[in-house]
CSV table of C-alpha atoms and ligand atoms in Angstrom, one decimal:
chain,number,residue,atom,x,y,z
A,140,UNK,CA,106.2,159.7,42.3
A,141,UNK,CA,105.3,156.4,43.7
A,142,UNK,CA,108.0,154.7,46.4
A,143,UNK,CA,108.3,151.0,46.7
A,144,UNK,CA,110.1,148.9,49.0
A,145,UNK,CA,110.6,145.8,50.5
A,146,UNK,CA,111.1,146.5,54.1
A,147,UNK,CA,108.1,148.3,56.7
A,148,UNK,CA,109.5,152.1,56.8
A,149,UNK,CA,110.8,153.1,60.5
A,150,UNK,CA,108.4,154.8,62.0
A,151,UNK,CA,105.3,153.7,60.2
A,152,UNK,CA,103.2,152.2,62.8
A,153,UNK,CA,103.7,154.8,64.9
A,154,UNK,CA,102.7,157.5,63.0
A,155,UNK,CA,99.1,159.5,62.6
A,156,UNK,CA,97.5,159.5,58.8
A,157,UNK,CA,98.8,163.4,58.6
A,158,UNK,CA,102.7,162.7,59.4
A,159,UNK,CA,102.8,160.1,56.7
A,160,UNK,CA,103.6,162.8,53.9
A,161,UNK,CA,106.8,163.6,55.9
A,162,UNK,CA,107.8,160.2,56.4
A,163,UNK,CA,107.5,158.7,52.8
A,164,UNK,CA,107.1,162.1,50.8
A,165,UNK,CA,104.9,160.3,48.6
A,166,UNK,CA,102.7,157.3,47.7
A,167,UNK,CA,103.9,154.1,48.8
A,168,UNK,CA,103.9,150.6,48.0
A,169,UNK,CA,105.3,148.0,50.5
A,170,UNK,CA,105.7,144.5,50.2
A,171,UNK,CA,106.3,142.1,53.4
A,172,UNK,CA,106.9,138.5,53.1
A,173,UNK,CA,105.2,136.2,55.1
A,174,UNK,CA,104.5,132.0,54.7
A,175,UNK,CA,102.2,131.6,52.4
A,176,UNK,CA,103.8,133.8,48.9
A,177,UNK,CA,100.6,134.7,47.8
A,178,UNK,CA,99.9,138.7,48.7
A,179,UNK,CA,96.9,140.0,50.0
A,180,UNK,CA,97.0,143.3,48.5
A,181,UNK,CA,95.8,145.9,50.6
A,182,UNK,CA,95.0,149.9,49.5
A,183,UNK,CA,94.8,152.8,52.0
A,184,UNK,CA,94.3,156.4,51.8
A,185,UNK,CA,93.2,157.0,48.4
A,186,UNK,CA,91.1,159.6,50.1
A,187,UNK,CA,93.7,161.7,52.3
A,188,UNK,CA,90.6,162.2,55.2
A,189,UNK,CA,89.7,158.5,55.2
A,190,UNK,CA,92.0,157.2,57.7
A,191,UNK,CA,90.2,154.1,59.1
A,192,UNK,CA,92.4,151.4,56.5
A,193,UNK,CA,95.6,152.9,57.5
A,194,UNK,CA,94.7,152.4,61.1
A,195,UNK,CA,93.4,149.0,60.6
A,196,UNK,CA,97.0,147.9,59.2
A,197,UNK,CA,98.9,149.6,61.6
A,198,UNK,CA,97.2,148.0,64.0
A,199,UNK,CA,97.7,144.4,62.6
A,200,UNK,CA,100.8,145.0,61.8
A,201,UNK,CA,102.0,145.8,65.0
A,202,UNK,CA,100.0,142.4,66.3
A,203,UNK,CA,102.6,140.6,63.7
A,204,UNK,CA,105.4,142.5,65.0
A,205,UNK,CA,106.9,139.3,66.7
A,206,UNK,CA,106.1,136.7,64.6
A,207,UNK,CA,105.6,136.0,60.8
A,208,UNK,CA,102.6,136.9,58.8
A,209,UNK,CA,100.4,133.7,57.8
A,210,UNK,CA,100.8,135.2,53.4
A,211,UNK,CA,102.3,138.1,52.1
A,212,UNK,CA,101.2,141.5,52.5
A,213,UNK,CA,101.4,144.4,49.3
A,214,UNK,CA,100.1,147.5,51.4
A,215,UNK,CA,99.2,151.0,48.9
A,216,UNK,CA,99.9,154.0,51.3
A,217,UNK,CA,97.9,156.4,48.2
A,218,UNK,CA,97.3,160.3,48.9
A,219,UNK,CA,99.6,161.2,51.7
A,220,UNK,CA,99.9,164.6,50.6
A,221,UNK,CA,95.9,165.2,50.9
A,222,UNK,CA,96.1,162.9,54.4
A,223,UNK,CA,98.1,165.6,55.6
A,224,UNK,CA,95.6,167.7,55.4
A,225,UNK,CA,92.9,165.9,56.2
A,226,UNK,CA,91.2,165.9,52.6
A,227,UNK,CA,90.0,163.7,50.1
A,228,UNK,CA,92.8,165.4,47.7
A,229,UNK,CA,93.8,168.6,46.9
A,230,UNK,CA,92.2,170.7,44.5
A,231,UNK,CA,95.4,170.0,42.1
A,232,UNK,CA,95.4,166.4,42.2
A,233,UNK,CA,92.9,164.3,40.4
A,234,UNK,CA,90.6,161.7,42.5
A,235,UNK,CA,93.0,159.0,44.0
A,236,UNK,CA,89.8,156.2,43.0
A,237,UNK,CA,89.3,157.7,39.8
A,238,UNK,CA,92.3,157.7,38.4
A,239,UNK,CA,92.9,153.3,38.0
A,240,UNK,CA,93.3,151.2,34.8
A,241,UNK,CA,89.7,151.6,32.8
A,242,UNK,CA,89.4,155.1,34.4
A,243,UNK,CA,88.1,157.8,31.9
A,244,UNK,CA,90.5,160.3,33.5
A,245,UNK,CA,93.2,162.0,30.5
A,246,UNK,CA,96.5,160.2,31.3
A,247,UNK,CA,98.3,162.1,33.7
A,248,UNK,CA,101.4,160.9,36.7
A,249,UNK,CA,99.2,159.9,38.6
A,250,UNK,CA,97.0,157.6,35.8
A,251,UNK,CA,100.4,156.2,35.0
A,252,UNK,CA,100.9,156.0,39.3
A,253,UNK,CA,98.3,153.7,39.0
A,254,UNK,CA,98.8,152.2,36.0
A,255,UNK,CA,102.4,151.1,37.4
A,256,UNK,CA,100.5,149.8,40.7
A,257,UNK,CA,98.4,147.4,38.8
A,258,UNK,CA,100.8,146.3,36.7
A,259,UNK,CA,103.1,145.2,39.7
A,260,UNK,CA,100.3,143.7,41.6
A,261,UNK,CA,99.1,141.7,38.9
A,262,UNK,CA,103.1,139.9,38.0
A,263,UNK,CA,102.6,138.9,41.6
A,264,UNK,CA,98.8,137.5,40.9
A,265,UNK,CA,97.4,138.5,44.2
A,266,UNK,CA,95.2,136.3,46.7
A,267,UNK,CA,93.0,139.0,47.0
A,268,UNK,CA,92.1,142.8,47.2
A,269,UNK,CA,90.8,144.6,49.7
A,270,UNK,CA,90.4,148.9,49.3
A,271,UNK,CA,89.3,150.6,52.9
A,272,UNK,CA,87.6,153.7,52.7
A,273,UNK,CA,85.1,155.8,55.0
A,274,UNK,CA,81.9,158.2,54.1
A,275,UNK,CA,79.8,160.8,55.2
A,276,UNK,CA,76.5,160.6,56.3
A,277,UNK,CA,75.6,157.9,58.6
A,278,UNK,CA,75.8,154.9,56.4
A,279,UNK,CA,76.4,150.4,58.3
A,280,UNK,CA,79.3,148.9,57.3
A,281,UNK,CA,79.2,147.4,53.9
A,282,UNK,CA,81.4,146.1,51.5
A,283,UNK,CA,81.2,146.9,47.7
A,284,UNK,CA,82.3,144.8,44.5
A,285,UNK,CA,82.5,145.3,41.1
A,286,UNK,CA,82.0,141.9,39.1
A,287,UNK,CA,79.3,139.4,40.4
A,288,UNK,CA,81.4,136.1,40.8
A,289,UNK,CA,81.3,133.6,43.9
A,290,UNK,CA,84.7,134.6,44.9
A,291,UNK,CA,84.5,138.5,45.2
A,292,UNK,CA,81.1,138.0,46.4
A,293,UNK,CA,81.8,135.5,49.3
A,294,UNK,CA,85.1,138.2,50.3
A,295,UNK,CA,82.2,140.4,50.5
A,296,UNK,CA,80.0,138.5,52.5
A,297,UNK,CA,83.3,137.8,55.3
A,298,UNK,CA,82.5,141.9,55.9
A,299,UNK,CA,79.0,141.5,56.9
A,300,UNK,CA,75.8,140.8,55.4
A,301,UNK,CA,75.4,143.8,53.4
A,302,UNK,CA,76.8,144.3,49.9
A,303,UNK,CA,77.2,146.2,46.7
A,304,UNK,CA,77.6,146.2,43.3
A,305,UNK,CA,78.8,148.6,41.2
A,306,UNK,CA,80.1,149.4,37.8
A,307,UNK,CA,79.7,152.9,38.0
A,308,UNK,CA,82.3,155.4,39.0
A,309,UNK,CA,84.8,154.1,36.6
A,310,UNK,CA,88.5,154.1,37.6
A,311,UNK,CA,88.2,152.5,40.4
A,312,UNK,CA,90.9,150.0,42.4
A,313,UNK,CA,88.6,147.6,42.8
A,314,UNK,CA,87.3,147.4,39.2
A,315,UNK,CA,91.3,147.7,38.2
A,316,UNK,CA,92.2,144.8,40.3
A,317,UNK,CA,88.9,142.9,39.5
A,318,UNK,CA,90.7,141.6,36.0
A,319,UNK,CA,93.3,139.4,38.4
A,320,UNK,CA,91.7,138.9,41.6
A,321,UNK,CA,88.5,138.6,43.5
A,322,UNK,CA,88.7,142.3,45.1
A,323,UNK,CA,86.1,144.5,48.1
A,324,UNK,CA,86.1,148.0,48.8
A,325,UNK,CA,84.8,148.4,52.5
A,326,UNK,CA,82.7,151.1,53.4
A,327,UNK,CA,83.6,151.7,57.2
A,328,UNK,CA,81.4,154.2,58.2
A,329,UNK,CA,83.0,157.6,59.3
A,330,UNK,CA,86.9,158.7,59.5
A,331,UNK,CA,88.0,158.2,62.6
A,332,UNK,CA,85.3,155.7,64.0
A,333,UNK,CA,87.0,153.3,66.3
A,334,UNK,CA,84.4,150.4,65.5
A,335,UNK,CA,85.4,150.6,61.8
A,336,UNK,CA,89.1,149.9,62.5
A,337,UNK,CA,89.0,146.9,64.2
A,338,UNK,CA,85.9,145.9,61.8
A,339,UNK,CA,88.3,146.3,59.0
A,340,UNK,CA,91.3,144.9,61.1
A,341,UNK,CA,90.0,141.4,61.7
A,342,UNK,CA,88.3,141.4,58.5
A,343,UNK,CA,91.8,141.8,57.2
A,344,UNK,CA,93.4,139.4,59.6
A,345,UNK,CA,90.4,136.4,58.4
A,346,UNK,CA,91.6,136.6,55.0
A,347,UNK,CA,95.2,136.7,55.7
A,348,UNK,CA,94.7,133.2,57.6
A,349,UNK,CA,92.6,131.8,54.8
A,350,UNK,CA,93.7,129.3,52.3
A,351,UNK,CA,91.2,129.6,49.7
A,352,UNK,CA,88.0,131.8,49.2
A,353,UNK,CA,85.1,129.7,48.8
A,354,UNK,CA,83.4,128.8,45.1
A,355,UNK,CA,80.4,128.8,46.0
A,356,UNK,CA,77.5,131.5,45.9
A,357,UNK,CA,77.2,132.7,49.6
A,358,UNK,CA,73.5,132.8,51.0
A,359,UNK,CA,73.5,135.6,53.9
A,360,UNK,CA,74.1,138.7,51.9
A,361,UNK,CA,71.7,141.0,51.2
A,362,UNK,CA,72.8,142.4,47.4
A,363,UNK,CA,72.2,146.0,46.2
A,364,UNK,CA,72.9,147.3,42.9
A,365,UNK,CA,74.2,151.1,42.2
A,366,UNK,CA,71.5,151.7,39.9
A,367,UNK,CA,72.2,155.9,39.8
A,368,UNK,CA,74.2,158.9,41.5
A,369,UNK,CA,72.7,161.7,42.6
A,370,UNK,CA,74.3,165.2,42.2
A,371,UNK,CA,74.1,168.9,42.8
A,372,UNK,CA,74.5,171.2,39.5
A,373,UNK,CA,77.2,173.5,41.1
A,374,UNK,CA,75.7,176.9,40.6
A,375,UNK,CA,72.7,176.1,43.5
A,376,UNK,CA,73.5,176.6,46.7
A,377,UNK,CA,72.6,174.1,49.8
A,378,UNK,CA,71.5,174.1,52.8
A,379,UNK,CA,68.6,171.9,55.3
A,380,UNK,CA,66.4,175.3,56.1
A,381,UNK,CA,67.1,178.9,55.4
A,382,UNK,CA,67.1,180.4,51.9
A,383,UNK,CA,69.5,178.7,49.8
A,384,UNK,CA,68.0,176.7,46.4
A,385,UNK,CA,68.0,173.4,47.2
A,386,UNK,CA,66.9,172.4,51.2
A,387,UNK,CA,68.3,168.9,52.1
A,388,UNK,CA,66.9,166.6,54.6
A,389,UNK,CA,68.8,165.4,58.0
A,390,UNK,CA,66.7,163.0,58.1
A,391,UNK,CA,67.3,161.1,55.2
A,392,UNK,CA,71.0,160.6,56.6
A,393,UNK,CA,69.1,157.9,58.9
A,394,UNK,CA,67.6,155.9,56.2
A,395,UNK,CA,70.7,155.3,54.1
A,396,UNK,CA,69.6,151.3,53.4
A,397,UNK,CA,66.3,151.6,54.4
A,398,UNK,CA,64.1,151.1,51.3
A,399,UNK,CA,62.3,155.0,50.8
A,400,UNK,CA,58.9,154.2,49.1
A,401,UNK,CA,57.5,156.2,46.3
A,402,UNK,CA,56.1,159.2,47.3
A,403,UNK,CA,58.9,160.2,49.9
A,404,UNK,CA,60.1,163.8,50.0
A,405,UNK,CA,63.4,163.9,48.4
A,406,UNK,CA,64.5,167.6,48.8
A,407,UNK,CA,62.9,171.1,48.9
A,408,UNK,CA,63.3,173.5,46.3
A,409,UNK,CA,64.1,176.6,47.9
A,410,UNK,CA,64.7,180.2,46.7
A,411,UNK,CA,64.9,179.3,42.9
A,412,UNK,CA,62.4,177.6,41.7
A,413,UNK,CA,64.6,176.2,38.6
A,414,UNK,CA,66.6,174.4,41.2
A,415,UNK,CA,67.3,170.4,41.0
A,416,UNK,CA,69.2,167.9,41.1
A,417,UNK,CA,70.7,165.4,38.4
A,418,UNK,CA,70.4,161.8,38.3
A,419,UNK,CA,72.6,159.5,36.4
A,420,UNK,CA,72.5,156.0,35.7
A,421,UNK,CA,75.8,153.6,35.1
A,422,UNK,CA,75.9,154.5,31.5
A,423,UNK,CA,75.8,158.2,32.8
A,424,UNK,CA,72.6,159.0,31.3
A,425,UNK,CA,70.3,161.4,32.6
A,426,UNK,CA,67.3,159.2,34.1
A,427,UNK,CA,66.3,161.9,36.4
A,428,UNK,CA,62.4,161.3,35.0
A,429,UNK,CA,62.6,158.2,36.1
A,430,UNK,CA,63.1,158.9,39.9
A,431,UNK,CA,62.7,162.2,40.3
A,432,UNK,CA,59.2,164.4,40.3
A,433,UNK,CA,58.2,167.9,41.3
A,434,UNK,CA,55.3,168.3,43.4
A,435,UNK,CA,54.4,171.6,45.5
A,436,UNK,CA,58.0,172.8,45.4
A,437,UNK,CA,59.3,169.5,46.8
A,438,UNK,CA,61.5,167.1,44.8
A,439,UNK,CA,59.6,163.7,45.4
A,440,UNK,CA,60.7,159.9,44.5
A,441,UNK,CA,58.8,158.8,41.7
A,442,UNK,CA,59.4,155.5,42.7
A,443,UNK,CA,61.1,152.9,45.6
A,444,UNK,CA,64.7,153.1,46.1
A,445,UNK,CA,67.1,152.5,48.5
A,446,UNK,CA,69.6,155.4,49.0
A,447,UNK,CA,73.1,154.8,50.1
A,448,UNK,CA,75.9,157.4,51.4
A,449,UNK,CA,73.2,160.5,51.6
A,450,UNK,CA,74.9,163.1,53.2
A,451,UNK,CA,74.5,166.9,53.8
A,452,UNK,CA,77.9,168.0,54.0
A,453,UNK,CA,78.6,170.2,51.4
A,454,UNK,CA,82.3,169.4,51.1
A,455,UNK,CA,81.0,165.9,50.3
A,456,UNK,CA,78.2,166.3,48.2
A,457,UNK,CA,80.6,169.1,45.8
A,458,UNK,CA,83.9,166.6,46.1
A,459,UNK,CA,81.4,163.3,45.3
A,460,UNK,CA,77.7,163.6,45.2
A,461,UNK,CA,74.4,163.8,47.0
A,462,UNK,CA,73.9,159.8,47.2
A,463,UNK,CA,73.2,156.9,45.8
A,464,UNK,CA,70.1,155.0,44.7
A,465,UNK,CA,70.3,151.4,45.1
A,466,UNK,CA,67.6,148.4,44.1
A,467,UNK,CA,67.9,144.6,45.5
A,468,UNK,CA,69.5,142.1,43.1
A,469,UNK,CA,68.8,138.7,43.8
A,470,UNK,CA,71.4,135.8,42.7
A,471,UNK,CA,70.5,133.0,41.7
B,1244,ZN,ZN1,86.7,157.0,49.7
């Protein structure tokens, strides 16, 4: 299932995210030459409605269109079928950033999609990784890495000031191509957002001109760790009023990276009074008793966290999850 070629398909930088199933019927993987050998490997569109990384090569590409690229470019074109639709994927298709080399996903085409990805990439020992994606809620820009060493961590810090670690979901590109290269995941705010393309674009553009990533530890960032997700059991239903089980907060869509203190009204329980929510830490243990109390009907935070990618849309919270709960990690 997975295309790859040598050449930039006709076409391509002048098409919208949906049109890109019709012009390369499936996931694509395109390497262009440029001075320096080295690729920067770039991956797009493993969530079909999360557009901005497609748009941010498009449009450097077409600013290279009449002279060479300063390195080597490996661009990952991943769900086209879901873009076409303007979903994360279709309900028959597994998570396109789930789905990577130490993924706990049964082996399936697109595991071995993946897998074959990877295993390309890392023959041509990439200068670096960078996965674009988008969320919901109202979130800055960030960018997100998996292993704590200088190199991913200054890549990080060339985004903005704002970083994240994770180790948790598993399966992920960036954990996948964190074995052979210092690799980011940028969070670029919501699909479609015009300041998140060029954000992303230049971001690309600085690393394409760079010669080496710096060894040292960089001192601007502020570093979060993913300390737990936050989910909806599926048989309560949602909404921010009325009289479903569980009433979410608009307001918390404001204070994603704003440090809640303890005490601070998480959600309401609504018509059932057995309704809540789960909490899982990286190990995907239940730790909801550590964050999570019921007082008067209201889900309260036991203790200070800092929540990242709260959202109320349903499609989200069902597809992903309710957020994320975040402390400061200092580095020495
Ligand atoms: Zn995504």
């Amino acid at each position: 299932m997975l295309n790859e070629t040598d050449t930039l398909p006709q076409g391509l930088l002048d098409v919208k995210a949906e049109q890109l199933l019709d012009l390369l019927g499936s996931p694509t993987l395109i390497h262009l030459e440029g001075e320096n050998r080295q690729p920067l490997f770039i991956s797009t569109l493993l969530h079909g409605n999360e557009t901005t990384g497609f748009y941010a090569v498009q449009q450097l590409l077409q600013s290279y269109a009449n002279r060479p690229l300063p390195r080597s470019i490996s661009v990952f074109i991943g769900n086209v079928a879901a873009a076409a639709v303007k979903r994360r994927r279709l309900d028959s298709q597994p998570d396109y950033n789930r789905i990577w080399p130490g993924s706990h996903h049964a082996d399936c085409a697109e595991t071995d999609m993946m897998n074959t990805v990877s295993n390309i990439m890392r023959t041509r020992k990439p200068f670096a990784s960078i996965d674009i994606h988008n969320n919901t809620g109202r979130n800055p820009h960030y960018a997100c890495v998996n292993i704590l060493n200088a190199h991913c961590l200054q890549l990080a810090g060339m985004f903005g000031g704002t970083v994240v670690y994770f180790t948790s979901p598993k399966g992920v590109q960036s954990a996948a191509f964190s074995d052979f290269c210092p690799s980011v995941v940028l969070e670029c705010g919501q699909s479609g957002e015009a300041d998140g393309i060029t954000h992303s674009r230049d971001f690309i553009r600085t690393v394409l001109e760079l010669d080496k990533i710096p060894g040292d530890q960089p001192s601007h960032i502020r570093l979060y760790h993913t300390v737990a997700r936050v989910t909806v059991p599926e048989m309560y239903s949602l909404d921010a009023g009325g009289d479903a089980d569980l009433h979410l907060s608009h307001e918390l869509e404001n204070r994603n990276f704003n440090e809640l203190s303890a005490g601070s009204v998480f959600a309401g329980i609504g018509a059932n009074p057995g309704a809540h929510l789960i909490v899982t830490n990286e190990s995907n243990e239940d730790v909801n008793d550590e964050f999570l109390e019921i007082v008067d009907r209201r889900i309260v935070l036991k203790k200070s966290v800092t929540l990242s990618m709260y959202t109320t849309d349903e499609r989200a919270i069902r597809n992903d999850c309710l957020c994320y709960l975040m402390e400061r990690l200092q580095i020495s």
